[in-house]
XYZ file of C-alpha atoms in Angstrom:
572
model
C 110.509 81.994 174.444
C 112.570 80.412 171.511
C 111.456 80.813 168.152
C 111.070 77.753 165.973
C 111.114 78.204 161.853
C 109.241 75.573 160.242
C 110.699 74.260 157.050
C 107.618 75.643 155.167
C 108.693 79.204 156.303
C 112.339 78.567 155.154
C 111.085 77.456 151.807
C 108.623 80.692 151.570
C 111.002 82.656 152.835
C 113.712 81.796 150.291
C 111.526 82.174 147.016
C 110.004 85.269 148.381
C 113.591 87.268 148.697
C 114.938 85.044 145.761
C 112.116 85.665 142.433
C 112.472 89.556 142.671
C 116.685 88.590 142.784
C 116.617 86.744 139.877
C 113.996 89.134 137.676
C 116.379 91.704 138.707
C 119.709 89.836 137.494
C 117.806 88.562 134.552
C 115.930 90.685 132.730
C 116.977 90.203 129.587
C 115.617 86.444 128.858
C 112.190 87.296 128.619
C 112.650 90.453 126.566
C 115.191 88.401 123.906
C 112.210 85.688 123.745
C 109.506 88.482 122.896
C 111.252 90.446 120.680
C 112.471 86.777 118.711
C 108.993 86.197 118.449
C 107.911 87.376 114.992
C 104.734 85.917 113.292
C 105.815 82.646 110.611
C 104.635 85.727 107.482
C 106.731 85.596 104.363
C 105.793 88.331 101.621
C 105.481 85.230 98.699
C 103.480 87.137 95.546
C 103.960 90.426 94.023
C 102.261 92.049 91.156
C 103.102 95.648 90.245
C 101.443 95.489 86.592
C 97.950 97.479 88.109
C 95.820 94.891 86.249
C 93.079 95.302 88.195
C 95.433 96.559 91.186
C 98.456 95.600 92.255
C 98.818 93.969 95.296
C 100.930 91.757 97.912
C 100.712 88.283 99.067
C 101.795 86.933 102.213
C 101.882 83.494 103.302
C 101.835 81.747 106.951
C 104.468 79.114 106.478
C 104.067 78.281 110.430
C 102.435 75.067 111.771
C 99.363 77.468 113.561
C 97.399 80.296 112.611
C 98.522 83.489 112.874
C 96.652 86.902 113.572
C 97.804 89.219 110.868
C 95.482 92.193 112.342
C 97.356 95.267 112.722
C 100.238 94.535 110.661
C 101.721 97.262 108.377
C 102.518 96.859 104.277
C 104.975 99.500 102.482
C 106.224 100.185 99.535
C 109.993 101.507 99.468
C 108.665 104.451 101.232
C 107.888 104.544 104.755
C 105.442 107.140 104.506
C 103.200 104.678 102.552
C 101.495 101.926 104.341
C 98.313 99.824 104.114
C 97.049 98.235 107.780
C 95.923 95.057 107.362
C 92.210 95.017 108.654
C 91.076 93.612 111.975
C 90.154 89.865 112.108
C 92.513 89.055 109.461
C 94.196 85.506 110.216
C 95.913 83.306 108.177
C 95.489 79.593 108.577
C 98.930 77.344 108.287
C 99.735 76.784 105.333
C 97.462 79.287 104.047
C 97.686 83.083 101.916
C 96.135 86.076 101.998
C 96.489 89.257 99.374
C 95.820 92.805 99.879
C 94.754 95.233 97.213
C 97.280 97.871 98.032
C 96.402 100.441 95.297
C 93.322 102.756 94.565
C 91.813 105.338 95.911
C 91.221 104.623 99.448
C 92.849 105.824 102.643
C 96.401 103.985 102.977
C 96.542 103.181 99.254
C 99.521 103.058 97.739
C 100.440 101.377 93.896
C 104.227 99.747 93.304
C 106.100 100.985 90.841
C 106.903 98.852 87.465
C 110.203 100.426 87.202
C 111.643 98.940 90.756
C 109.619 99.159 94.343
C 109.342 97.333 97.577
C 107.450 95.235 99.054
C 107.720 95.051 102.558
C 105.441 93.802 106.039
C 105.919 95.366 109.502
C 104.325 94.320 112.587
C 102.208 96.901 114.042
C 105.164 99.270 115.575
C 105.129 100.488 112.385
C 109.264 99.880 113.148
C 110.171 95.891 113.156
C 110.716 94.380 109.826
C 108.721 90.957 109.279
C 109.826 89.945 105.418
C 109.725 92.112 102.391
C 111.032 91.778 98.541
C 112.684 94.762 96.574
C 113.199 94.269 92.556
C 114.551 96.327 89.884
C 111.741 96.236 86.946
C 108.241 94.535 86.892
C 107.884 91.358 85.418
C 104.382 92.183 84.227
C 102.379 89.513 82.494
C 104.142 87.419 85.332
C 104.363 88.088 88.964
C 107.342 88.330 91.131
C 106.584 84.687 93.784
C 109.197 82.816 96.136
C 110.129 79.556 94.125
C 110.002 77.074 95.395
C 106.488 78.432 96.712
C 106.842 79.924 100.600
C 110.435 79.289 100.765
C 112.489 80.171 97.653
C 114.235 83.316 96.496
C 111.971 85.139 94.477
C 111.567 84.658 90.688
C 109.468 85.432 87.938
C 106.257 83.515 87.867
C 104.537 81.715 84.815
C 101.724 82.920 85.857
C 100.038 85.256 88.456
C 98.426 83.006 91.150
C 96.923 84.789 93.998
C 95.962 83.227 97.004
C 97.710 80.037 95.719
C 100.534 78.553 95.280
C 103.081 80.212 93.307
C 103.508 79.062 89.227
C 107.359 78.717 89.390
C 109.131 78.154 86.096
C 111.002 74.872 86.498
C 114.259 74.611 84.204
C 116.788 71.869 84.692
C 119.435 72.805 87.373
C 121.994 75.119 85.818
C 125.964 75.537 87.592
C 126.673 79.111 87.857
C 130.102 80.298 85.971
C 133.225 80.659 87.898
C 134.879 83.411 87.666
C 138.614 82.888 87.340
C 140.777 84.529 89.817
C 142.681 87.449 89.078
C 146.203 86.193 90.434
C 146.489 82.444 89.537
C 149.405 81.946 92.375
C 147.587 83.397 95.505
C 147.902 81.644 98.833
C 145.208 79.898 100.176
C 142.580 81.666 102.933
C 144.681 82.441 106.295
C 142.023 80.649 108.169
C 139.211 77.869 108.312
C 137.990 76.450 105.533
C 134.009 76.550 106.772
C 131.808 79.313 106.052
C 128.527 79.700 107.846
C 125.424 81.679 107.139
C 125.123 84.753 109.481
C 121.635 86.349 108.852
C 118.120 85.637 108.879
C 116.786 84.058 105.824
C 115.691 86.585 103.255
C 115.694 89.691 105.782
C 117.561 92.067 104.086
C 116.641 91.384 100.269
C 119.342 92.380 97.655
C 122.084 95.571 97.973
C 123.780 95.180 101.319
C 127.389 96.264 101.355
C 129.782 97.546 103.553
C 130.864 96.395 106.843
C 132.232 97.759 109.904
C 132.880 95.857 113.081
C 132.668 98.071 116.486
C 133.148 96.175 120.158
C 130.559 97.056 122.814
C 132.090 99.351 125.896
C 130.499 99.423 129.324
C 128.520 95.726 128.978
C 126.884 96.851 126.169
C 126.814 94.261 122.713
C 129.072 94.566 120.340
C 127.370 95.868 117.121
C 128.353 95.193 113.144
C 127.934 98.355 111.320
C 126.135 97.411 107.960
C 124.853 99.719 104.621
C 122.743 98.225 101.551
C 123.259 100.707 98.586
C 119.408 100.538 97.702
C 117.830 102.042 98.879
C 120.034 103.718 101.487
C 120.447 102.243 104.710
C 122.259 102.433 107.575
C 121.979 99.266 110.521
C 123.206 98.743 113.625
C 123.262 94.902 114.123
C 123.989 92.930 117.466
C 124.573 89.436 117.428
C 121.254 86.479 118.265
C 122.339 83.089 118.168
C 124.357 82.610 115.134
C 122.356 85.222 113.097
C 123.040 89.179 113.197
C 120.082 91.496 113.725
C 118.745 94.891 113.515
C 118.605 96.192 117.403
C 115.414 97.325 117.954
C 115.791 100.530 119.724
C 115.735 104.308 118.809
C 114.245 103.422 115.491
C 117.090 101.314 114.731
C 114.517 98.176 113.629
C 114.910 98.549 109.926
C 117.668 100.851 109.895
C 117.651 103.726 109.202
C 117.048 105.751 105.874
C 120.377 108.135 104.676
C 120.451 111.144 103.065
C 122.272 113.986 101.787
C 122.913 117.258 104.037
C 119.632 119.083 103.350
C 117.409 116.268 104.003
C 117.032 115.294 100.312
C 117.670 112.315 98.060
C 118.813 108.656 99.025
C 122.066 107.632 99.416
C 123.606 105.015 97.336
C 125.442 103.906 100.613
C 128.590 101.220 99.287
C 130.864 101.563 102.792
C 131.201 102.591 106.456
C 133.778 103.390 108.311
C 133.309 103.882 112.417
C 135.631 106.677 114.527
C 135.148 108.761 117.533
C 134.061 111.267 115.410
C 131.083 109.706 113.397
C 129.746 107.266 111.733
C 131.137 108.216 107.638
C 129.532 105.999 104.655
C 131.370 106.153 101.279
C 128.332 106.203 98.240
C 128.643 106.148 94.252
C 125.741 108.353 93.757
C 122.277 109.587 94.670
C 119.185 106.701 93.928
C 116.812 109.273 93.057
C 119.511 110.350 89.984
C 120.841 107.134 89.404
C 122.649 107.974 86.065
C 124.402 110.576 87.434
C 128.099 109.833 89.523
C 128.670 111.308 92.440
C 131.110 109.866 94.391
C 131.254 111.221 98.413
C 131.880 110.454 101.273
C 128.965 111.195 104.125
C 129.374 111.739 107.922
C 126.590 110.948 110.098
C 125.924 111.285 113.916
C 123.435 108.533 114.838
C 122.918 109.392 118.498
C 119.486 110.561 117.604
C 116.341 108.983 117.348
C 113.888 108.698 114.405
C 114.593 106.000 111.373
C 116.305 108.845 108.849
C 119.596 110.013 108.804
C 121.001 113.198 107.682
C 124.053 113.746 106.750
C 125.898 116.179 109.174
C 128.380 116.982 106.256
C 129.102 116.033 102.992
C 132.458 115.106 100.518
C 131.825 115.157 97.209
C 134.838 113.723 95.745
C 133.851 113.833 91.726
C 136.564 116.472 90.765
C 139.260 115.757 92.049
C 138.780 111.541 91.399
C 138.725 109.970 87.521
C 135.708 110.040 85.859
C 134.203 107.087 86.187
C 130.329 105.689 85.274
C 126.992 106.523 87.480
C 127.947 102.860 89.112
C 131.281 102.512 89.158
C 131.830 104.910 92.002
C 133.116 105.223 95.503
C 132.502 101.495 97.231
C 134.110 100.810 100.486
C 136.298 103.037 103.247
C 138.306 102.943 106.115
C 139.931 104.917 108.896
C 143.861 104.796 109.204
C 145.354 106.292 111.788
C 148.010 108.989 112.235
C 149.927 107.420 114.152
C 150.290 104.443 112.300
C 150.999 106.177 109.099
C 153.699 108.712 110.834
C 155.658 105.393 112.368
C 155.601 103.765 108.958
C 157.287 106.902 107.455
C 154.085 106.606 105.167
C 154.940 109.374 102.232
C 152.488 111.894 100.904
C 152.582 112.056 97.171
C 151.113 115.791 97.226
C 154.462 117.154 99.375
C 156.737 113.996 97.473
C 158.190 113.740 101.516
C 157.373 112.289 104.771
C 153.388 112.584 105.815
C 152.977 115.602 107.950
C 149.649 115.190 109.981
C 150.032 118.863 110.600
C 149.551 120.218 107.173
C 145.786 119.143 107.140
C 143.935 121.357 109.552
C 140.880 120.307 110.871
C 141.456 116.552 109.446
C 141.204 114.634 112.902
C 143.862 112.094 113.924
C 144.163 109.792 110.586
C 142.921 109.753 106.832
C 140.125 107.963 105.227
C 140.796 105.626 102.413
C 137.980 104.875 99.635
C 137.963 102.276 97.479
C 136.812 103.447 93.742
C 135.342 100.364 91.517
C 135.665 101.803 88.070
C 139.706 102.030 88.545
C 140.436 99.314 91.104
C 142.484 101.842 93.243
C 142.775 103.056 96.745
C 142.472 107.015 97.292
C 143.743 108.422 100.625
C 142.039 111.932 102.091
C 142.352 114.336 104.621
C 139.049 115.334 105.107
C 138.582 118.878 107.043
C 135.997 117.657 109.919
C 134.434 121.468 109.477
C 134.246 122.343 105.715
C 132.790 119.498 102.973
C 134.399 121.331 100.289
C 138.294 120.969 101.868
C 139.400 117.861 101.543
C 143.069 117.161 100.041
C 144.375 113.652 98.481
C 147.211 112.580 100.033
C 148.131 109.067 97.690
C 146.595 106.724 95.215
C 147.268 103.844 95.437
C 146.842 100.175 92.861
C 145.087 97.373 94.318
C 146.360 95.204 91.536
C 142.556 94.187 90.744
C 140.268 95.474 87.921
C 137.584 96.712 90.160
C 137.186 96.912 94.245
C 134.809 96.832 96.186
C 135.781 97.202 99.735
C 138.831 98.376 101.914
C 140.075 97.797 105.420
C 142.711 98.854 107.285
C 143.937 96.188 109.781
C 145.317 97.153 113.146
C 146.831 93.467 113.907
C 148.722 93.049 110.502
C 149.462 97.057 110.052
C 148.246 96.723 106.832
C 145.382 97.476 104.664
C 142.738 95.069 103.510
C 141.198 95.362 99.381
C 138.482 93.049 98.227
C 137.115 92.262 95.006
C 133.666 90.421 94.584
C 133.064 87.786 91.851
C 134.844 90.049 89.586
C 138.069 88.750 90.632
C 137.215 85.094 91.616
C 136.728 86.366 95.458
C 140.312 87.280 95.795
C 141.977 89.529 98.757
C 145.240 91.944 98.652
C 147.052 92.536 101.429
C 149.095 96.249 101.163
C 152.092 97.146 103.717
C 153.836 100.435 103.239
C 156.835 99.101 101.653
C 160.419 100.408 103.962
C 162.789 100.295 101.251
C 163.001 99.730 97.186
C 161.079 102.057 95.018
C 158.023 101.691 96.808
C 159.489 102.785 99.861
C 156.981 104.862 102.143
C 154.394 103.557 99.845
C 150.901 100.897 99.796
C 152.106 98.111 98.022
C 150.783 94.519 97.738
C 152.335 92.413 99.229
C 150.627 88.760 99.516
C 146.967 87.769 97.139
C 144.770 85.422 98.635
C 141.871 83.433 97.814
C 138.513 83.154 99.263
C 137.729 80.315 101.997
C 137.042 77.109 100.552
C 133.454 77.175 102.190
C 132.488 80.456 100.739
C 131.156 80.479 97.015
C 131.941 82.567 94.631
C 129.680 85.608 95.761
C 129.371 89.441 94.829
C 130.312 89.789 98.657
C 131.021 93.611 98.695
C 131.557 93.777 102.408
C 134.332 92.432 104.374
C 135.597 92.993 108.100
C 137.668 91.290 110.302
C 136.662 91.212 114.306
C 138.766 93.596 116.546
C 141.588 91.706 117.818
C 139.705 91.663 121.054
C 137.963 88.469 119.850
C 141.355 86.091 118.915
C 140.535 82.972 120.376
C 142.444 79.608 119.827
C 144.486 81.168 117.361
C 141.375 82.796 115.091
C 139.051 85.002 115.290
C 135.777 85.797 113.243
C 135.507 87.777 109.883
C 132.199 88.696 107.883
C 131.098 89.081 104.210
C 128.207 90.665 103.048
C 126.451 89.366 99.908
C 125.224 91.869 97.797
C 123.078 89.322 95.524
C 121.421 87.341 98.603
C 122.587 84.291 97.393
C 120.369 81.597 98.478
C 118.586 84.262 100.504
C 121.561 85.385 102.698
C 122.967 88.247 103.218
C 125.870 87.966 105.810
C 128.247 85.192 105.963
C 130.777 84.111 108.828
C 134.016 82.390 108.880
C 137.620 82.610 110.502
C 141.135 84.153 110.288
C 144.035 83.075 111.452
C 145.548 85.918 114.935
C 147.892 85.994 117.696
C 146.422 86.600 120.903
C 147.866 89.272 122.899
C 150.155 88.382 125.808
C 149.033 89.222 128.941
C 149.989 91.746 130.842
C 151.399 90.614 134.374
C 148.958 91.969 137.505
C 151.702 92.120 140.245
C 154.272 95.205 139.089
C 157.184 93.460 140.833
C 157.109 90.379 139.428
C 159.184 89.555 136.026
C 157.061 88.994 133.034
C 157.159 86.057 131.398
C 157.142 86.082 127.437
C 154.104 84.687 125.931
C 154.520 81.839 123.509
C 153.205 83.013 120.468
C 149.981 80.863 119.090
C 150.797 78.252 116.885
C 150.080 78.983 112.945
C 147.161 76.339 111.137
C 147.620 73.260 109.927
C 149.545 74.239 106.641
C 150.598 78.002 107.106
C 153.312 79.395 105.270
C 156.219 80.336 107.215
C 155.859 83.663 108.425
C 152.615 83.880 109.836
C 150.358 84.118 106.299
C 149.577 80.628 106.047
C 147.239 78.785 103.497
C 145.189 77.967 107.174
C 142.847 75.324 107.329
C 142.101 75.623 111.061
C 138.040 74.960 111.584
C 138.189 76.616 115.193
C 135.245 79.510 115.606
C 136.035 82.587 117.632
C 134.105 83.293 120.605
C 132.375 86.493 120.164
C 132.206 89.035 122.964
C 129.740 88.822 125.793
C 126.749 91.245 125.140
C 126.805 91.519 129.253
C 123.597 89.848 130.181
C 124.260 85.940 129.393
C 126.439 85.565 133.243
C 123.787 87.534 135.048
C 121.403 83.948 135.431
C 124.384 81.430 136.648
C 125.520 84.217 139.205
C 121.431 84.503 139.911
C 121.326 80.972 140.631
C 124.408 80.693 143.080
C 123.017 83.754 144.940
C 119.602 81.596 145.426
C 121.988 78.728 146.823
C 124.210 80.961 149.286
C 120.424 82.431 150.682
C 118.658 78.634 150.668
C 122.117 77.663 153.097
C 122.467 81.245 155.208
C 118.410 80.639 156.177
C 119.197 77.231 157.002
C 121.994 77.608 158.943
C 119.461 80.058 160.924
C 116.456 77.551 161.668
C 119.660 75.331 162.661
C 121.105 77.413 165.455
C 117.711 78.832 166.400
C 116.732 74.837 167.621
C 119.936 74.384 169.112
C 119.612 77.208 171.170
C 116.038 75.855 172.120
């Protein structure tokens, strides 16, 4: 006897093979809206001065109440931590402050000479807000002004559990500072700028960059370090903002220090290779008036928030003297390869570079950036012994001071950045093939910053891979070391030619690629004064197709069972 499928069935049917389909294609949605979900807290009032106790204010600057219960207050050390009590919650609008020294169980005091502040929900791991500052500001306070949403200041007055006392002084137009080289080219790229953080997240002191594409479907992740106190994060891209990943203790980075465990790393650049992840530092925070200039190799496989380093460079005598914090700021990897086919010369030998003559050294030399002189040093750094290294070229930047380097596969050329020393400004170095700087670094072209991007101590710079040219651009990243206006990473574009693609069929004849056309106003040449506005698109992180291909599996099912009930009545 025929079979007859009533459309209730079909429907039934359909949902109950399709909802496990889609929860399996999809998993990431609901995971990326839990782990966005932090509570509306902002750390808004500090006082450090002990009189009667220091303490911490937070604020709920939400539209509902929120449950503070559970969460976790530190100091600069994670070791210390105060959990806020049960039944703690903080109408909108509203403040609560937290006695965080004396002699209980969790107490912990802030220190007048420079401390943290910092709230955590209750994984003890994910970073909520926090506040770091160099000296107290005792009779005052340290509050956000304007109250709940500014950068913080020093108060008129201690207010807790109100709104913050903010000194009000007429508007004031910060000081430009005048570019180094007066004839530089304009930026080779778009004018616009955009924030690239959250708001406030990552305080004061972050530095170098490094930019490292996913393999396998897995995000691509921008290597970041703030200098103080030493930290080391592994960002992937939400929205339009950059953020800590959150697993393997990765949530607020992770603490560095040196080889035995000790001290914390004053960490200025990072550089990312097959071999490890290698941060360049001016000297240890816990002896901050002491140089020491190294760079630090690190293998971050493991889990845990600290960081050891796995070996250790220290640079100081064989580099100039130079003060406690005018060290070592940013590095790079150059390869081998590129150095060999350049005919590259190494000024210890006066002849051709030799990759063979440094055992031990890898496949390519690292090149640190040194503030105090405004000069590029290139090593060979034995991989097995921190006390072999050999320096294989100095080289002038043409600025006073420098605070990051970057070698750039696309141009063949090296990248060196100056901060608001030098009005923002960027040298480009080739090794020179003939003259007298023949098989040398020398500058060739000085540019200035983007239109769009103020006059910042940005001492972190990186261009995408050029994986990510798009439309003729593709995306490059500053990091602000002062937070201006409570950001830390900034966003804009540079000027690429994509890649021509390689033919599929082997027998066919390729055609040539038309190279991409230069912005509106680039020099001849290819180094143009750019004012393109186009954004790169940044790499998939693997899971955004997974719910369109979910959905037109659910429509090829719905039809197939169809089709079924269909041919089952026909046949009846």
């Amino acid at each position: 006897m025929p079979r007859f499928w009533r459309p209730s069935t079909v429907a039934l049917t359909t949902l109950a093979l399709a909802v496990p389909l889609l929860a399996a294609v999809a998993p990431s949605a609901t995971a990326s809206a839990s782990a966005a979900a932090l509570p509306t807290l902002v750390v808004n009032e500090v006082d450090a001065s002990g009189v009667p106790q220091d303490w911490i204010e937070l604020k709920n600057v939400g539209a509902a109440s929120v449950d503070a219960s559970g969460l976790i207050l530190k100091d600069d050390k994670d070791d210390d931590r105060f959990d806020i009590p049960a039944g703690t919650v903080i109408a909108a609008g509203g403040y609560a402050t937290f006695d965080v020294a004396g002699s209980f169980d969790g107490a912990f005091g802030l220190g007048k000479g420079g401390d943290s502040a910092r709230l955590f929900l209750s994984d003890n791991t994910t970073l909520v807000d926090g506040f770091t500052w160099s000296s107290d500001a005792a009779p005052a306070t340290w509050g956000r002004c304007p109250d709940g949403t500014g950068a913080f200041a020093v108060t008129n007055a201690g207010t807790k559990g109100a709104a913050n006392d903010c000194v009000t002084a007429p508007p004031t137009t910060p000081p430009t500072t005048p570019p180094t080289v007066t004839d530089a080219l304009a930026w080779p790229g778009g004018a616009d700028v955009s924030t690239a953080s959250v708001k406030d997240f990552f305080g004061s002191n972050l530095s170098g960059l490094n930019y490292q594409l996913g393999a396998g479907g897995s995000p691509d992740t921008l290597w970041a370090v703030q200098n103080g106190p030493g930290t080391l994060y592994r960002l992937q891209q939400s929205g339009t903002d950059w953020v800590p990943a959150t697993d393997d203790g990765w949530g607020a980075g992770k603490a560095l220090h040196y080889a035995d465990g000790t001290g914390d790393v004053d960490a200025e650049g990072v550089a990312v290779t097959d071999t490890g992840v290698f941060v360049s530092s001016e000297r240890d925070n816990d002896q901050n008036d002491v140089s020491r200039p190294a760079v630090l190799r690190y293998d971050t496989g493991a889990s845990g928030t600290e960081l050891s380093a796995a070996i250790e460079w220290n640079l100081a005598a064989d580099l100039p003297a130079v003060g406690a914090n005018l060290g070592l700021e940013g590095i790079t990897f150059v390869p081998d390869s590129f150095l060999v086919a350049e005919k590259f010369v190494d000024e210890k030998t006066g002849s051709a570079y030799d990759p063979a003559r440094y055992a031990n050294h890898g496949d390519g030399l690292y090149f640190v950036g040194l503030e105090g002189t405004g000069s590029v040093y290139a090593y060979a750094l034995d991989q097995t012994d921190g006390s072999t290294f050999t320096r294989v070229a100095t080289i002038a930047s043409g600025f006073p001071s420098i605070m990051e380097v970057q070698y750039d596969p696309e141009k063949r050329a090296l990248w060196a950045v100056c901060d608001n020393t030098c009005g923002g400004q960027f040298a480009l170095l080739d090794v020179a093939q003939s003259g007298a700087d023949a098989g040398h670094f020398a500058v060739t072209t000085v540019y200035n910053r983007p239109a769009g991007l103020g006059d910042f101590n940005n001492e972190g710079f990186v261009t995408a891979p050029q994986a990510l040219c798009a439309d003729g651009v593709k995306p490059v990243f500053w990091a602000d070391d002062d937070e201006d206006d409570g950001y830390s990473l900034r966003q804009g574009t540079i000027d690429c030619t994509a890649a021509a693609v390689t033919p599929t069929d082997p027998t066919a004849t390729p055609t040539p690629s038309t190279p991409a056309a230069p912005a509106a106003g680039a020099a001849a040449g290819g180094s143009g004064s750019g004012t393109s506005t186009g954004t790169g698109a940044l790499a998939s992180t693997g899971s955004e197709p997974l719910l369109p291909a979910g959905v037109g599996v659910l429509v090829l099912l719905t039809g197939a069972l169809v089709l079924t009930v269909t041919r089952r009545r026909r046949r009846a």
